[in-house]
Amino acid sequence: MASVLRTEKGGYNKAETLRKITEYNMLLAEIKNGFSKDEAFEKMKMIKAKPINRVKVGFFSQSGFSVEDTDDYISELENQIIDALSNGDK
């Protein structure tokens, strides 16, 4: 799992990225505390459907989180959630 999200010009909006990662981590914690499979899958689908916008690109473009790093990190979080649901008997 990527331990650092590098920055790049025109990358993902940092606030939106952190919000989505936080939601996935909160869901993972809820699963570990007994959240039902059906509710967890529905919540995961809702989180996954939320887009992360990229910062504007241009002469004065801002830096955002690396798209590649972020996509890899989020994919790992999703896999952790699926594993937690598969290993539980909820």
PDB file of N, CA and C in Angstrom:
ATOM      1  N   MET A   1       0.840  -1.175   0.000  1.00  0.00           N
ATOM      2  CA  MET A   1       0.000   0.000   0.000  1.00  0.00           C
ATOM      3  C   MET A   1       0.888   1.242   0.000  1.00  0.00           C
ATOM      4  N   ALA A   2       0.489   2.207  -0.787  1.00  0.00           N
ATOM      5  CA  ALA A   2       1.245   3.450  -0.843  1.00  0.00           C
ATOM      6  C   ALA A   2       1.186   4.134   0.517  1.00  0.00           C
ATOM      7  N   SER A   3       2.341   4.487   1.034  1.00  0.00           N
ATOM      8  CA  SER A   3       2.343   5.127   2.344  1.00  0.00           C
ATOM      9  C   SER A   3       2.336   6.642   2.222  1.00  0.00           C
ATOM     10  N   VAL A   4       2.651   7.141   1.033  1.00  0.00           N
ATOM     11  CA  VAL A   4       2.701   8.575   0.817  1.00  0.00           C
ATOM     12  C   VAL A   4       1.972   8.898  -0.476  1.00  0.00           C
ATOM     13  N   LEU A   5       1.146   9.930  -0.426  1.00  0.00           N
ATOM     14  CA  LEU A   5       0.509  10.420  -1.645  1.00  0.00           C
ATOM     15  C   LEU A   5       1.327  11.612  -2.112  1.00  0.00           C
ATOM     16  N   ARG A   6       2.054  11.414  -3.189  1.00  0.00           N
ATOM     17  CA  ARG A   6       2.864  12.503  -3.729  1.00  0.00           C
ATOM     18  C   ARG A   6       1.960  13.571  -4.339  1.00  0.00           C
ATOM     19  N   THR A   7       2.503  14.739  -4.529  1.00  0.00           N
ATOM     20  CA  THR A   7       1.753  15.808  -5.182  1.00  0.00           C
ATOM     21  C   THR A   7       2.216  15.943  -6.620  1.00  0.00           C
ATOM     22  N   GLU A   8       1.308  16.439  -7.445  1.00  0.00           N
ATOM     23  CA  GLU A   8       1.636  16.694  -8.845  1.00  0.00           C
ATOM     24  C   GLU A   8       0.737  17.815  -9.353  1.00  0.00           C
ATOM     25  N   LYS A   9       1.216  18.545 -10.328  1.00  0.00           N
ATOM     26  CA  LYS A   9       0.411  19.599 -10.941  1.00  0.00           C
ATOM     27  C   LYS A   9      -0.792  18.952 -11.603  1.00  0.00           C
ATOM     28  N   GLY A  10      -1.964  19.497 -11.324  1.00  0.00           N
ATOM     29  CA  GLY A  10      -3.178  18.977 -11.943  1.00  0.00           C
ATOM     30  C   GLY A  10      -3.670  17.670 -11.354  1.00  0.00           C
ATOM     31  N   GLY A  11      -3.168  17.286 -10.186  1.00  0.00           N
ATOM     32  CA  GLY A  11      -3.603  16.036  -9.563  1.00  0.00           C
ATOM     33  C   GLY A  11      -4.992  16.174  -8.953  1.00  0.00           C
ATOM     34  N   TYR A  12      -5.348  15.199  -8.129  1.00  0.00           N
ATOM     35  CA  TYR A  12      -6.647  15.203  -7.469  1.00  0.00           C
ATOM     36  C   TYR A  12      -6.704  16.281  -6.392  1.00  0.00           C
ATOM     37  N   ASN A  13      -7.872  16.870  -6.242  1.00  0.00           N
ATOM     38  CA  ASN A  13      -8.132  17.853  -5.197  1.00  0.00           C
ATOM     39  C   ASN A  13      -7.819  17.205  -3.845  1.00  0.00           C
ATOM     40  N   LYS A  14      -6.982  17.863  -3.068  1.00  0.00           N
ATOM     41  CA  LYS A  14      -6.516  17.268  -1.808  1.00  0.00           C
ATOM     42  C   LYS A  14      -7.642  17.085  -0.794  1.00  0.00           C
ATOM     43  N   ALA A  15      -8.497  18.082  -0.640  1.00  0.00           N
ATOM     44  CA  ALA A  15      -9.578  17.986   0.354  1.00  0.00           C
ATOM     45  C   ALA A  15     -10.547  16.856  -0.003  1.00  0.00           C
ATOM     46  N   GLU A  16     -10.905  16.746  -1.280  1.00  0.00           N
ATOM     47  CA  GLU A  16     -11.827  15.681  -1.710  1.00  0.00           C
ATOM     48  C   GLU A  16     -11.190  14.307  -1.540  1.00  0.00           C
ATOM     49  N   THR A  17      -9.901  14.214  -1.831  1.00  0.00           N
ATOM     50  CA  THR A  17      -9.183  12.951  -1.684  1.00  0.00           C
ATOM     51  C   THR A  17      -9.167  12.513  -0.222  1.00  0.00           C
ATOM     52  N   LEU A  18      -8.812  13.432   0.658  1.00  0.00           N
ATOM     53  CA  LEU A  18      -8.757  13.096   2.083  1.00  0.00           C
ATOM     54  C   LEU A  18     -10.134  12.744   2.627  1.00  0.00           C
ATOM     55  N   ARG A  19     -11.166  13.422   2.138  1.00  0.00           N
ATOM     56  CA  ARG A  19     -12.538  13.129   2.578  1.00  0.00           C
ATOM     57  C   ARG A  19     -12.910  11.692   2.187  1.00  0.00           C
ATOM     58  N   LYS A  20     -12.598  11.303   0.956  1.00  0.00           N
ATOM     59  CA  LYS A  20     -12.949   9.957   0.490  1.00  0.00           C
ATOM     60  C   LYS A  20     -12.163   8.884   1.250  1.00  0.00           C
ATOM     61  N   ILE A  21     -10.882   9.129   1.464  1.00  0.00           N
ATOM     62  CA  ILE A  21     -10.055   8.178   2.213  1.00  0.00           C
ATOM     63  C   ILE A  21     -10.577   8.040   3.646  1.00  0.00           C
ATOM     64  N   THR A  22     -10.958   9.144   4.242  1.00  0.00           N
ATOM     65  CA  THR A  22     -11.519   9.117   5.600  1.00  0.00           C
ATOM     66  C   THR A  22     -12.806   8.305   5.641  1.00  0.00           C
ATOM     67  N   GLU A  23     -13.668   8.473   4.646  1.00  0.00           N
ATOM     68  CA  GLU A  23     -14.921   7.714   4.603  1.00  0.00           C
ATOM     69  C   GLU A  23     -14.650   6.220   4.487  1.00  0.00           C
ATOM     70  N   TYR A  24     -13.675   5.838   3.652  1.00  0.00           N
ATOM     71  CA  TYR A  24     -13.324   4.414   3.538  1.00  0.00           C
ATOM     72  C   TYR A  24     -12.772   3.888   4.868  1.00  0.00           C
ATOM     73  N   ASN A  25     -11.918   4.646   5.526  1.00  0.00           N
ATOM     74  CA  ASN A  25     -11.359   4.211   6.807  1.00  0.00           C
ATOM     75  C   ASN A  25     -12.433   4.094   7.877  1.00  0.00           C
ATOM     76  N   MET A  26     -13.387   5.025   7.873  1.00  0.00           N
ATOM     77  CA  MET A  26     -14.495   4.947   8.828  1.00  0.00           C
ATOM     78  C   MET A  26     -15.339   3.705   8.565  1.00  0.00           C
ATOM     79  N   LEU A  27     -15.574   3.383   7.306  1.00  0.00           N
ATOM     80  CA  LEU A  27     -16.334   2.182   6.964  1.00  0.00           C
ATOM     81  C   LEU A  27     -15.590   0.934   7.425  1.00  0.00           C
ATOM     82  N   LEU A  28     -14.300   0.908   7.225  1.00  0.00           N
ATOM     83  CA  LEU A  28     -13.501  -0.240   7.665  1.00  0.00           C
ATOM     84  C   LEU A  28     -13.609  -0.414   9.181  1.00  0.00           C
ATOM     85  N   ALA A  29     -13.569   0.675   9.911  1.00  0.00           N
ATOM     86  CA  ALA A  29     -13.717   0.610  11.368  1.00  0.00           C
ATOM     87  C   ALA A  29     -15.118   0.130  11.751  1.00  0.00           C
ATOM     88  N   GLU A  30     -16.141   0.588  11.035  1.00  0.00           N
ATOM     89  CA  GLU A  30     -17.512   0.149  11.315  1.00  0.00           C
ATOM     90  C   GLU A  30     -17.666  -1.349  11.080  1.00  0.00           C
ATOM     91  N   ILE A  31     -17.032  -1.855  10.024  1.00  0.00           N
ATOM     92  CA  ILE A  31     -17.096  -3.289   9.719  1.00  0.00           C
ATOM     93  C   ILE A  31     -16.459  -4.083  10.862  1.00  0.00           C
ATOM     94  N   LYS A  32     -15.330  -3.600  11.338  1.00  0.00           N
ATOM     95  CA  LYS A  32     -14.645  -4.291  12.433  1.00  0.00           C
ATOM     96  C   LYS A  32     -15.453  -4.243  13.724  1.00  0.00           C
ATOM     97  N   ASN A  33     -16.372  -3.289  13.816  1.00  0.00           N
ATOM     98  CA  ASN A  33     -17.223  -3.168  15.007  1.00  0.00           C
ATOM     99  C   ASN A  33     -18.597  -3.792  14.804  1.00  0.00           C
ATOM    100  N   GLY A  34     -18.769  -4.592  13.734  1.00  0.00           N
ATOM    101  CA  GLY A  34     -20.000  -5.350  13.585  1.00  0.00           C
ATOM    102  C   GLY A  34     -21.012  -4.830  12.579  1.00  0.00           C
ATOM    103  N   PHE A  35     -20.652  -3.881  11.742  1.00  0.00           N
ATOM    104  CA  PHE A  35     -21.545  -3.377  10.702  1.00  0.00           C
ATOM    105  C   PHE A  35     -21.953  -4.530   9.789  1.00  0.00           C
ATOM    106  N   SER A  36     -23.215  -4.601   9.392  1.00  0.00           N
ATOM    107  CA  SER A  36     -23.677  -5.724   8.571  1.00  0.00           C
ATOM    108  C   SER A  36     -23.104  -5.659   7.158  1.00  0.00           C
ATOM    109  N   LYS A  37     -22.967  -6.831   6.542  1.00  0.00           N
ATOM    110  CA  LYS A  37     -22.423  -6.913   5.186  1.00  0.00           C
ATOM    111  C   LYS A  37     -23.228  -6.091   4.189  1.00  0.00           C
ATOM    112  N   ASP A  38     -24.544  -6.246   4.223  1.00  0.00           N
ATOM    113  CA  ASP A  38     -25.395  -5.540   3.264  1.00  0.00           C
ATOM    114  C   ASP A  38     -25.244  -4.032   3.383  1.00  0.00           C
ATOM    115  N   GLU A  39     -25.271  -3.533   4.605  1.00  0.00           N
ATOM    116  CA  GLU A  39     -25.119  -2.094   4.819  1.00  0.00           C
ATOM    117  C   GLU A  39     -23.730  -1.621   4.395  1.00  0.00           C
ATOM    118  N   ALA A  40     -22.724  -2.435   4.682  1.00  0.00           N
ATOM    119  CA  ALA A  40     -21.353  -2.068   4.335  1.00  0.00           C
ATOM    120  C   ALA A  40     -21.167  -2.008   2.824  1.00  0.00           C
ATOM    121  N   PHE A  41     -21.710  -3.000   2.104  1.00  0.00           N
ATOM    122  CA  PHE A  41     -21.588  -2.978   0.644  1.00  0.00           C
ATOM    123  C   PHE A  41     -22.301  -1.777   0.047  1.00  0.00           C
ATOM    124  N   GLU A  42     -23.462  -1.444   0.580  1.00  0.00           N
ATOM    125  CA  GLU A  42     -24.198  -0.270   0.083  1.00  0.00           C
ATOM    126  C   GLU A  42     -23.417   1.016   0.346  1.00  0.00           C
ATOM    127  N   LYS A  43     -22.869   1.105   1.553  1.00  0.00           N
ATOM    128  CA  LYS A  43     -22.097   2.299   1.894  1.00  0.00           C
ATOM    129  C   LYS A  43     -20.837   2.392   1.033  1.00  0.00           C
ATOM    130  N   MET A  44     -20.190   1.251   0.780  1.00  0.00           N
ATOM    131  CA  MET A  44     -18.996   1.247  -0.056  1.00  0.00           C
ATOM    132  C   MET A  44     -19.332   1.705  -1.476  1.00  0.00           C
ATOM    133  N   LYS A  45     -20.470   1.250  -2.004  1.00  0.00           N
ATOM    134  CA  LYS A  45     -20.883   1.676  -3.344  1.00  0.00           C
ATOM    135  C   LYS A  45     -21.109   3.184  -3.386  1.00  0.00           C
ATOM    136  N   MET A  46     -21.703   3.732  -2.332  1.00  0.00           N
ATOM    137  CA  MET A  46     -21.951   5.174  -2.274  1.00  0.00           C
ATOM    138  C   MET A  46     -20.637   5.963  -2.229  1.00  0.00           C
ATOM    139  N   ILE A  47     -19.700   5.485  -1.435  1.00  0.00           N
ATOM    140  CA  ILE A  47     -18.401   6.158  -1.332  1.00  0.00           C
ATOM    141  C   ILE A  47     -17.675   6.080  -2.671  1.00  0.00           C
ATOM    142  N   LYS A  48     -17.683   4.890  -3.261  1.00  0.00           N
ATOM    143  CA  LYS A  48     -16.980   4.683  -4.523  1.00  0.00           C
ATOM    144  C   LYS A  48     -17.535   5.576  -5.633  1.00  0.00           C
ATOM    145  N   ALA A  49     -18.836   5.835  -5.598  1.00  0.00           N
ATOM    146  CA  ALA A  49     -19.485   6.638  -6.643  1.00  0.00           C
ATOM    147  C   ALA A  49     -19.151   8.124  -6.542  1.00  0.00           C
ATOM    148  N   LYS A  50     -18.647   8.555  -5.408  1.00  0.00           N
ATOM    149  CA  LYS A  50     -18.310   9.969  -5.247  1.00  0.00           C
ATOM    150  C   LYS A  50     -17.039  10.287  -6.031  1.00  0.00           C
ATOM    151  N   PRO A  51     -17.134  11.210  -6.967  1.00  0.00           N
ATOM    152  CA  PRO A  51     -15.942  11.534  -7.761  1.00  0.00           C
ATOM    153  C   PRO A  51     -14.948  12.383  -6.976  1.00  0.00           C
ATOM    154  N   ILE A  52     -13.710  12.298  -7.384  1.00  0.00           N
ATOM    155  CA  ILE A  52     -12.677  13.189  -6.869  1.00  0.00           C
ATOM    156  C   ILE A  52     -12.263  14.066  -8.051  1.00  0.00           C
ATOM    157  N   ASN A  53     -12.491  15.339  -7.926  1.00  0.00           N
ATOM    158  CA  ASN A  53     -12.146  16.257  -9.006  1.00  0.00           C
ATOM    159  C   ASN A  53     -10.653  16.539  -9.020  1.00  0.00           C
ATOM    160  N   ARG A  54     -10.185  16.886 -10.191  1.00  0.00           N
ATOM    161  CA  ARG A  54      -8.789  17.278 -10.328  1.00  0.00           C
ATOM    162  C   ARG A  54      -8.689  18.787 -10.219  1.00  0.00           C
ATOM    163  N   VAL A  55      -7.548  19.268  -9.742  1.00  0.00           N
ATOM    164  CA  VAL A  55      -7.336  20.704  -9.667  1.00  0.00           C
ATOM    165  C   VAL A  55      -7.129  21.241 -11.077  1.00  0.00           C
ATOM    166  N   LYS A  56      -7.346  22.522 -11.234  1.00  0.00           N
ATOM    167  CA  LYS A  56      -7.253  23.129 -12.562  1.00  0.00           C
ATOM    168  C   LYS A  56      -5.831  23.081 -13.096  1.00  0.00           C
ATOM    169  N   VAL A  57      -5.738  22.798 -14.382  1.00  0.00           N
ATOM    170  CA  VAL A  57      -4.453  22.737 -15.059  1.00  0.00           C
ATOM    171  C   VAL A  57      -4.323  23.982 -15.917  1.00  0.00           C
ATOM    172  N   GLY A  58      -3.165  24.515 -15.972  1.00  0.00           N
ATOM    173  CA  GLY A  58      -2.913  25.705 -16.785  1.00  0.00           C
ATOM    174  C   GLY A  58      -1.624  26.354 -16.342  1.00  0.00           C
ATOM    175  N   PHE A  59      -1.442  27.573 -16.778  1.00  0.00           N
ATOM    176  CA  PHE A  59      -0.210  28.286 -16.455  1.00  0.00           C
ATOM    177  C   PHE A  59      -0.027  28.428 -14.951  1.00  0.00           C
ATOM    178  N   PHE A  60      -1.097  28.727 -14.239  1.00  0.00           N
ATOM    179  CA  PHE A  60      -1.040  28.879 -12.783  1.00  0.00           C
ATOM    180  C   PHE A  60      -1.682  27.680 -12.093  1.00  0.00           C
ATOM    181  N   SER A  61      -1.457  26.492 -12.629  1.00  0.00           N
ATOM    182  CA  SER A  61      -2.109  25.308 -12.081  1.00  0.00           C
ATOM    183  C   SER A  61      -1.639  25.021 -10.660  1.00  0.00           C
ATOM    184  N   GLN A  62      -2.531  24.424  -9.907  1.00  0.00           N
ATOM    185  CA  GLN A  62      -2.248  24.062  -8.526  1.00  0.00           C
ATOM    186  C   GLN A  62      -1.759  22.624  -8.468  1.00  0.00           C
ATOM    187  N   SER A  63      -1.201  22.266  -7.343  1.00  0.00           N
ATOM    188  CA  SER A  63      -0.784  20.887  -7.127  1.00  0.00           C
ATOM    189  C   SER A  63      -1.878  20.150  -6.373  1.00  0.00           C
ATOM    190  N   GLY A  64      -2.053  18.910  -6.732  1.00  0.00           N
ATOM    191  CA  GLY A  64      -2.978  18.030  -6.042  1.00  0.00           C
ATOM    192  C   GLY A  64      -2.270  16.728  -5.754  1.00  0.00           C
ATOM    193  N   PHE A  65      -2.999  15.781  -5.199  1.00  0.00           N
ATOM    194  CA  PHE A  65      -2.400  14.467  -4.949  1.00  0.00           C
ATOM    195  C   PHE A  65      -2.236  13.714  -6.265  1.00  0.00           C
ATOM    196  N   SER A  66      -1.155  12.973  -6.361  1.00  0.00           N
ATOM    197  CA  SER A  66      -0.877  12.157  -7.539  1.00  0.00           C
ATOM    198  C   SER A  66      -2.062  11.246  -7.840  1.00  0.00           C
ATOM    199  N   VAL A  67      -2.505  11.276  -9.087  1.00  0.00           N
ATOM    200  CA  VAL A  67      -3.638  10.452  -9.510  1.00  0.00           C
ATOM    201  C   VAL A  67      -3.295   8.972  -9.343  1.00  0.00           C
ATOM    202  N   GLU A  68      -2.120   8.582  -9.782  1.00  0.00           N
ATOM    203  CA  GLU A  68      -1.713   7.176  -9.697  1.00  0.00           C
ATOM    204  C   GLU A  68      -1.631   6.709  -8.244  1.00  0.00           C
ATOM    205  N   ASP A  69      -0.978   7.499  -7.388  1.00  0.00           N
ATOM    206  CA  ASP A  69      -0.860   7.132  -5.966  1.00  0.00           C
ATOM    207  C   ASP A  69      -2.230   7.025  -5.318  1.00  0.00           C
ATOM    208  N   THR A  70      -3.091   7.997  -5.600  1.00  0.00           N
ATOM    209  CA  THR A  70      -4.419   8.023  -4.989  1.00  0.00           C
ATOM    210  C   THR A  70      -5.254   6.841  -5.442  1.00  0.00           C
ATOM    211  N   ASP A  71      -5.248   6.563  -6.745  1.00  0.00           N
ATOM    212  CA  ASP A  71      -6.020   5.428  -7.257  1.00  0.00           C
ATOM    213  C   ASP A  71      -5.537   4.114  -6.643  1.00  0.00           C
ATOM    214  N   ASP A  72      -4.222   3.958  -6.512  1.00  0.00           N
ATOM    215  CA  ASP A  72      -3.667   2.746  -5.900  1.00  0.00           C
ATOM    216  C   ASP A  72      -4.070   2.641  -4.429  1.00  0.00           C
ATOM    217  N   TYR A  73      -3.989   3.748  -3.712  1.00  0.00           N
ATOM    218  CA  TYR A  73      -4.316   3.769  -2.280  1.00  0.00           C
ATOM    219  C   TYR A  73      -5.790   3.428  -2.061  1.00  0.00           C
ATOM    220  N   ILE A  74      -6.654   4.037  -2.850  1.00  0.00           N
ATOM    221  CA  ILE A  74      -8.090   3.780  -2.718  1.00  0.00           C
ATOM    222  C   ILE A  74      -8.418   2.336  -3.096  1.00  0.00           C
ATOM    223  N   SER A  75      -7.771   1.816  -4.108  1.00  0.00           N
ATOM    224  CA  SER A  75      -7.977   0.419  -4.496  1.00  0.00           C
ATOM    225  C   SER A  75      -7.592  -0.521  -3.351  1.00  0.00           C
ATOM    226  N   GLU A  76      -6.496  -0.225  -2.675  1.00  0.00           N
ATOM    227  CA  GLU A  76      -6.075  -1.039  -1.526  1.00  0.00           C
ATOM    228  C   GLU A  76      -7.093  -0.953  -0.395  1.00  0.00           C
ATOM    229  N   LEU A  77      -7.614   0.238  -0.142  1.00  0.00           N
ATOM    230  CA  LEU A  77      -8.634   0.384   0.902  1.00  0.00           C
ATOM    231  C   LEU A  77      -9.875  -0.443   0.563  1.00  0.00           C
ATOM    232  N   GLU A  78     -10.291  -0.391  -0.695  1.00  0.00           N
ATOM    233  CA  GLU A  78     -11.461  -1.163  -1.124  1.00  0.00           C
ATOM    234  C   GLU A  78     -11.206  -2.660  -0.947  1.00  0.00           C
ATOM    235  N   ASN A  79     -10.001  -3.098  -1.270  1.00  0.00           N
ATOM    236  CA  ASN A  79      -9.659  -4.515  -1.088  1.00  0.00           C
ATOM    237  C   ASN A  79      -9.670  -4.907   0.391  1.00  0.00           C
ATOM    238  N   GLN A  80      -9.201  -4.012   1.255  1.00  0.00           N
ATOM    239  CA  GLN A  80      -9.230  -4.280   2.699  1.00  0.00           C
ATOM    240  C   GLN A  80     -10.670  -4.418   3.187  1.00  0.00           C
ATOM    241  N   ILE A  81     -11.545  -3.580   2.673  1.00  0.00           N
ATOM    242  CA  ILE A  81     -12.953  -3.637   3.061  1.00  0.00           C
ATOM    243  C   ILE A  81     -13.579  -4.952   2.598  1.00  0.00           C
ATOM    244  N   ILE A  82     -13.318  -5.331   1.363  1.00  0.00           N
ATOM    245  CA  ILE A  82     -13.861  -6.591   0.828  1.00  0.00           C
ATOM    246  C   ILE A  82     -13.317  -7.771   1.628  1.00  0.00           C
ATOM    247  N   ASP A  83     -12.024  -7.735   1.949  1.00  0.00           N
ATOM    248  CA  ASP A  83     -11.439  -8.823   2.766  1.00  0.00           C
ATOM    249  C   ASP A  83     -12.077  -8.875   4.147  1.00  0.00           C
ATOM    250  N   ALA A  84     -12.293  -7.720   4.755  1.00  0.00           N
ATOM    251  CA  ALA A  84     -12.902  -7.679   6.087  1.00  0.00           C
ATOM    252  C   ALA A  84     -14.322  -8.245   6.037  1.00  0.00           C
ATOM    253  N   LEU A  85     -15.041  -7.962   4.968  1.00  0.00           N
ATOM    254  CA  LEU A  85     -16.399  -8.486   4.832  1.00  0.00           C
ATOM    255  C   LEU A  85     -16.391  -9.978   4.537  1.00  0.00           C
ATOM    256  N   SER A  86     -15.424 -10.433   3.773  1.00  0.00           N
ATOM    257  CA  SER A  86     -15.324 -11.851   3.433  1.00  0.00           C
ATOM    258  C   SER A  86     -14.909 -12.705   4.620  1.00  0.00           C
ATOM    259  N   ASN A  87     -14.076 -12.142   5.480  1.00  0.00           N
ATOM    260  CA  ASN A  87     -13.560 -12.892   6.632  1.00  0.00           C
ATOM    261  C   ASN A  87     -14.499 -12.861   7.824  1.00  0.00           C
ATOM    262  N   GLY A  88     -15.433 -11.936   7.800  1.00  0.00           N
ATOM    263  CA  GLY A  88     -16.372 -11.849   8.917  1.00  0.00           C
ATOM    264  C   GLY A  88     -17.574 -12.753   8.676  1.00  0.00           C
ATOM    265  N   ASP A  89     -18.320 -13.029   9.729  1.00  0.00           N
ATOM    266  CA  ASP A  89     -19.509 -13.861   9.581  1.00  0.00           C
ATOM    267  C   ASP A  89     -20.744 -13.023   9.912  1.00  0.00           C
ATOM    268  N   LYS A  90     -20.721 -11.789   9.455  1.00  0.00           N
ATOM    269  CA  LYS A  90     -21.857 -10.883   9.694  1.00  0.00           C
ATOM    270  C   LYS A  90     -22.869 -11.031   8.600  1.00  0.00           C
TER     271      LYS A  90
END
